[in-house]
């Protein structure tokens, strides 16, 4: 039976019949003790970022050269988790909680109900356009629970190229559309449940994006 082998020493990947596994890696000469072996025919479908089967001296678990990061296409932010969304019953209680404990920078969005405002949160340093200036954190919203007609309180927002096309695929792959495409503040959103029942907001990339923004870069 064919298997896929990944060498953790040099990153080389190959497929061969398990009866003919080479005694050493074809590129670096290390032995099978540093191979990850798994069944399969398609090398592109192999597992990634998993610990090697045997400890390698001085191996850095953050060294992922054996599986280079995917090359994401330019002029697309499709699939990125872009915001968190937290619902509240009492705006001041939630504001004080995150402001006083975690020191988030929170401001009330314009044209919103002063009694039940939509609030925007920066959880780390940002650029002038209110996007993160460094990796490792995201921005988010605090909003009234009553404003979610699905009753599922989605916690995160995924940016997509096209909501229409994404909704078709959601259904095709076993998910559900909880709230069809709608417009808010001139931008397009929807709410879905994935194949396991987890709910997400979808946000279509605005037409105003120039692709020069830091968050639009792919390298």
mmCIF file of N, CA and C in Angstrom, residues 42-89:
data_model
loop_
_atom_site.group_PDB
_atom_site.id
_atom_site.type_symbol
_atom_site.label_atom_id
_atom_site.label_comp_id
_atom_site.label_asym_id
_atom_site.label_seq_id
_atom_site.Cartn_x
_atom_site.Cartn_y
_atom_site.Cartn_z
ATOM 1 N N UNK A 42 -2.356 11.399 -2.146
ATOM 2 C CA UNK A 42 -2.219 12.804 -2.520
ATOM 3 C C UNK A 42 -1.325 13.503 -1.499
ATOM 4 N N UNK A 43 -0.135 13.871 -1.910
ATOM 5 C CA UNK A 43 0.817 14.505 -1.004
ATOM 6 C C UNK A 43 0.276 15.815 -0.446
ATOM 7 N N UNK A 44 -0.524 16.523 -1.239
ATOM 8 C CA UNK A 44 -1.041 17.814 -0.779
ATOM 9 C C UNK A 44 -2.010 17.665 0.381
ATOM 10 N N UNK A 45 -2.515 16.453 0.614
ATOM 11 C CA UNK A 45 -3.479 16.234 1.683
ATOM 12 C C UNK A 45 -2.851 15.692 2.964
ATOM 13 N N UNK A 46 -1.517 15.651 3.009
ATOM 14 C CA UNK A 46 -0.875 15.111 4.206
ATOM 15 C C UNK A 46 -1.114 16.024 5.410
ATOM 16 N N UNK A 47 -0.910 15.474 6.587
ATOM 17 C CA UNK A 47 -1.056 16.258 7.797
ATOM 18 C C UNK A 47 0.085 17.272 7.903
ATOM 19 N N UNK A 48 -0.170 18.342 8.642
ATOM 20 C CA UNK A 48 0.855 19.373 8.778
ATOM 21 C C UNK A 48 0.986 19.783 10.239
ATOM 22 N N UNK A 49 2.133 20.329 10.575
ATOM 23 C CA UNK A 49 2.384 20.900 11.895
ATOM 24 C C UNK A 49 2.034 19.932 13.012
ATOM 25 N N UNK A 50 2.538 18.718 12.920
ATOM 26 C CA UNK A 50 2.360 17.746 13.990
ATOM 27 C C UNK A 50 3.731 17.370 14.522
ATOM 28 N N UNK A 51 3.786 16.941 15.764
ATOM 29 C CA UNK A 51 5.067 16.586 16.356
ATOM 30 C C UNK A 51 5.662 15.364 15.659
ATOM 31 N N UNK A 52 6.989 15.312 15.522
ATOM 32 C CA UNK A 52 7.626 14.150 14.896
ATOM 33 C C UNK A 52 7.415 12.911 15.755
ATOM 34 N N UNK A 53 7.443 11.747 15.135
ATOM 35 C CA UNK A 53 7.168 10.518 15.877
ATOM 36 C C UNK A 53 8.233 10.189 16.916
ATOM 37 N N UNK A 54 9.421 10.743 16.758
ATOM 38 C CA UNK A 54 10.495 10.468 17.699
ATOM 39 C C UNK A 54 11.249 11.770 17.958
ATOM 40 N N UNK A 55 11.683 11.943 19.172
ATOM 41 C CA UNK A 55 12.360 13.190 19.521
ATOM 42 C C UNK A 55 13.650 13.333 18.725
ATOM 43 N N UNK A 56 13.823 14.513 18.127
ATOM 44 C CA UNK A 56 15.057 14.834 17.409
ATOM 45 C C UNK A 56 15.843 15.819 18.277
ATOM 46 N N UNK A 57 17.106 15.533 18.577
ATOM 47 C CA UNK A 57 17.884 16.457 19.407
ATOM 48 C C UNK A 57 17.872 17.871 18.816
ATOM 49 N N UNK A 58 17.620 18.852 19.695
ATOM 50 C CA UNK A 58 17.622 20.276 19.311
ATOM 51 C C UNK A 58 16.521 20.628 18.328
ATOM 52 N N UNK A 59 15.490 19.774 18.206
ATOM 53 C CA UNK A 59 14.398 20.101 17.285
ATOM 54 C C UNK A 59 13.560 21.237 17.843
ATOM 55 N N UNK A 60 13.300 22.227 17.027
ATOM 56 C CA UNK A 60 12.502 23.392 17.420
ATOM 57 C C UNK A 60 11.068 23.164 16.982
ATOM 58 N N UNK A 61 10.144 23.044 17.935
ATOM 59 C CA UNK A 61 8.756 22.733 17.577
ATOM 60 C C UNK A 61 8.079 23.866 16.795
ATOM 61 N N UNK A 62 8.697 25.039 16.771
ATOM 62 C CA UNK A 62 8.138 26.133 15.989
ATOM 63 C C UNK A 62 8.762 26.227 14.593
ATOM 64 N N UNK A 63 9.666 25.336 14.304
ATOM 65 C CA UNK A 63 10.282 25.303 12.982
ATOM 66 C C UNK A 63 9.384 24.504 12.050
ATOM 67 N N UNK A 64 8.717 25.175 11.141
ATOM 68 C CA UNK A 64 7.760 24.509 10.256
ATOM 69 C C UNK A 64 8.269 24.463 8.820
ATOM 70 N N UNK A 65 9.600 24.476 8.645
ATOM 71 C CA UNK A 65 10.124 24.495 7.279
ATOM 72 C C UNK A 65 9.766 23.234 6.513
ATOM 73 N N UNK A 66 9.413 22.159 7.241
ATOM 74 C CA UNK A 66 9.051 20.931 6.549
ATOM 75 C C UNK A 66 7.694 21.052 5.876
ATOM 76 N N UNK A 67 6.940 22.080 6.233
ATOM 77 C CA UNK A 67 5.694 22.363 5.518
ATOM 78 C C UNK A 67 5.583 23.874 5.349
ATOM 79 N N UNK A 68 6.133 24.427 4.265
ATOM 80 C CA UNK A 68 6.101 25.877 4.074
ATOM 81 C C UNK A 68 4.671 26.392 4.116
ATOM 82 N N UNK A 69 4.471 27.611 4.646
ATOM 83 C CA UNK A 69 3.126 28.178 4.688
ATOM 84 C C UNK A 69 2.509 28.249 3.296
ATOM 85 N N UNK A 70 1.225 28.082 3.253
ATOM 86 C CA UNK A 70 0.517 28.167 1.984
ATOM 87 C C UNK A 70 0.682 29.554 1.378
ATOM 88 N N UNK A 71 0.783 29.609 0.072
ATOM 89 C CA UNK A 71 0.840 30.884 -0.634
ATOM 90 C C UNK A 71 -0.590 31.351 -0.872
ATOM 91 N N UNK A 72 -1.008 32.376 -0.156
ATOM 92 C CA UNK A 72 -2.367 32.882 -0.313
ATOM 93 C C UNK A 72 -2.432 33.850 -1.497
ATOM 94 N N UNK A 73 -3.513 33.814 -2.245
ATOM 95 C CA UNK A 73 -3.609 34.658 -3.434
ATOM 96 C C UNK A 73 -3.698 36.135 -3.098
ATOM 97 N N UNK A 74 -3.133 36.949 -3.977
ATOM 98 C CA UNK A 74 -3.242 38.398 -3.813
ATOM 99 C C UNK A 74 -4.675 38.839 -4.096
ATOM 100 N N UNK A 75 -5.018 40.010 -3.590
ATOM 101 C CA UNK A 75 -6.338 40.605 -3.807
ATOM 102 C C UNK A 75 -7.461 39.683 -3.328
ATOM 103 N N UNK A 76 -7.225 39.028 -2.209
ATOM 104 C CA UNK A 76 -8.271 38.221 -1.577
ATOM 105 C C UNK A 76 -7.979 38.124 -0.094
ATOM 106 N N UNK A 77 -9.024 38.320 0.712
ATOM 107 C CA UNK A 77 -8.892 38.113 2.158
ATOM 108 C C UNK A 77 -9.848 37.004 2.586
ATOM 109 N N UNK A 78 -10.223 36.182 1.619
ATOM 110 C CA UNK A 78 -11.217 35.135 1.829
ATOM 111 C C UNK A 78 -10.770 34.147 2.904
ATOM 112 N N UNK A 79 -11.652 33.884 3.853
ATOM 113 C CA UNK A 79 -11.396 32.880 4.864
ATOM 114 C C UNK A 79 -10.741 33.377 6.137
ATOM 115 N N UNK A 80 -10.379 34.644 6.189
ATOM 116 C CA UNK A 80 -9.692 35.146 7.372
ATOM 117 C C UNK A 80 -10.692 35.446 8.502
ATOM 118 N N UNK A 81 -10.348 35.015 9.714
ATOM 119 C CA UNK A 81 -11.142 35.411 10.877
ATOM 120 C C UNK A 81 -10.768 36.844 11.205
ATOM 121 N N UNK A 82 -11.744 37.742 11.095
ATOM 122 C CA UNK A 82 -11.429 39.167 11.123
ATOM 123 C C UNK A 82 -11.901 39.897 12.367
ATOM 124 N N UNK A 83 -12.913 39.401 13.049
ATOM 125 C CA UNK A 83 -13.433 40.079 14.228
ATOM 126 C C UNK A 83 -14.019 39.052 15.188
ATOM 127 N N UNK A 84 -14.008 39.385 16.476
ATOM 128 C CA UNK A 84 -14.837 38.648 17.416
ATOM 129 C C UNK A 84 -16.078 39.489 17.690
ATOM 130 N N UNK A 85 -17.129 38.878 18.161
ATOM 131 C CA UNK A 85 -18.379 39.574 18.466
ATOM 132 C C UNK A 85 -18.903 39.018 19.792
ATOM 133 N N UNK A 86 -19.095 39.882 20.785
ATOM 134 C CA UNK A 86 -19.603 39.464 22.087
ATOM 135 C C UNK A 86 -20.920 40.176 22.369
ATOM 136 N N UNK A 87 -21.932 39.427 22.755
ATOM 137 C CA UNK A 87 -23.221 40.016 23.068
ATOM 138 C C UNK A 87 -23.337 40.373 24.534
ATOM 139 N N UNK A 88 -24.079 41.427 24.838
ATOM 140 C CA UNK A 88 -24.256 41.841 26.231
ATOM 141 C C UNK A 88 -25.732 42.077 26.549
ATOM 142 N N UNK A 89 -26.040 41.993 27.840
ATOM 143 C CA UNK A 89 -27.345 42.392 28.352
ATOM 144 C C UNK A 89 -27.299 43.814 28.891
#
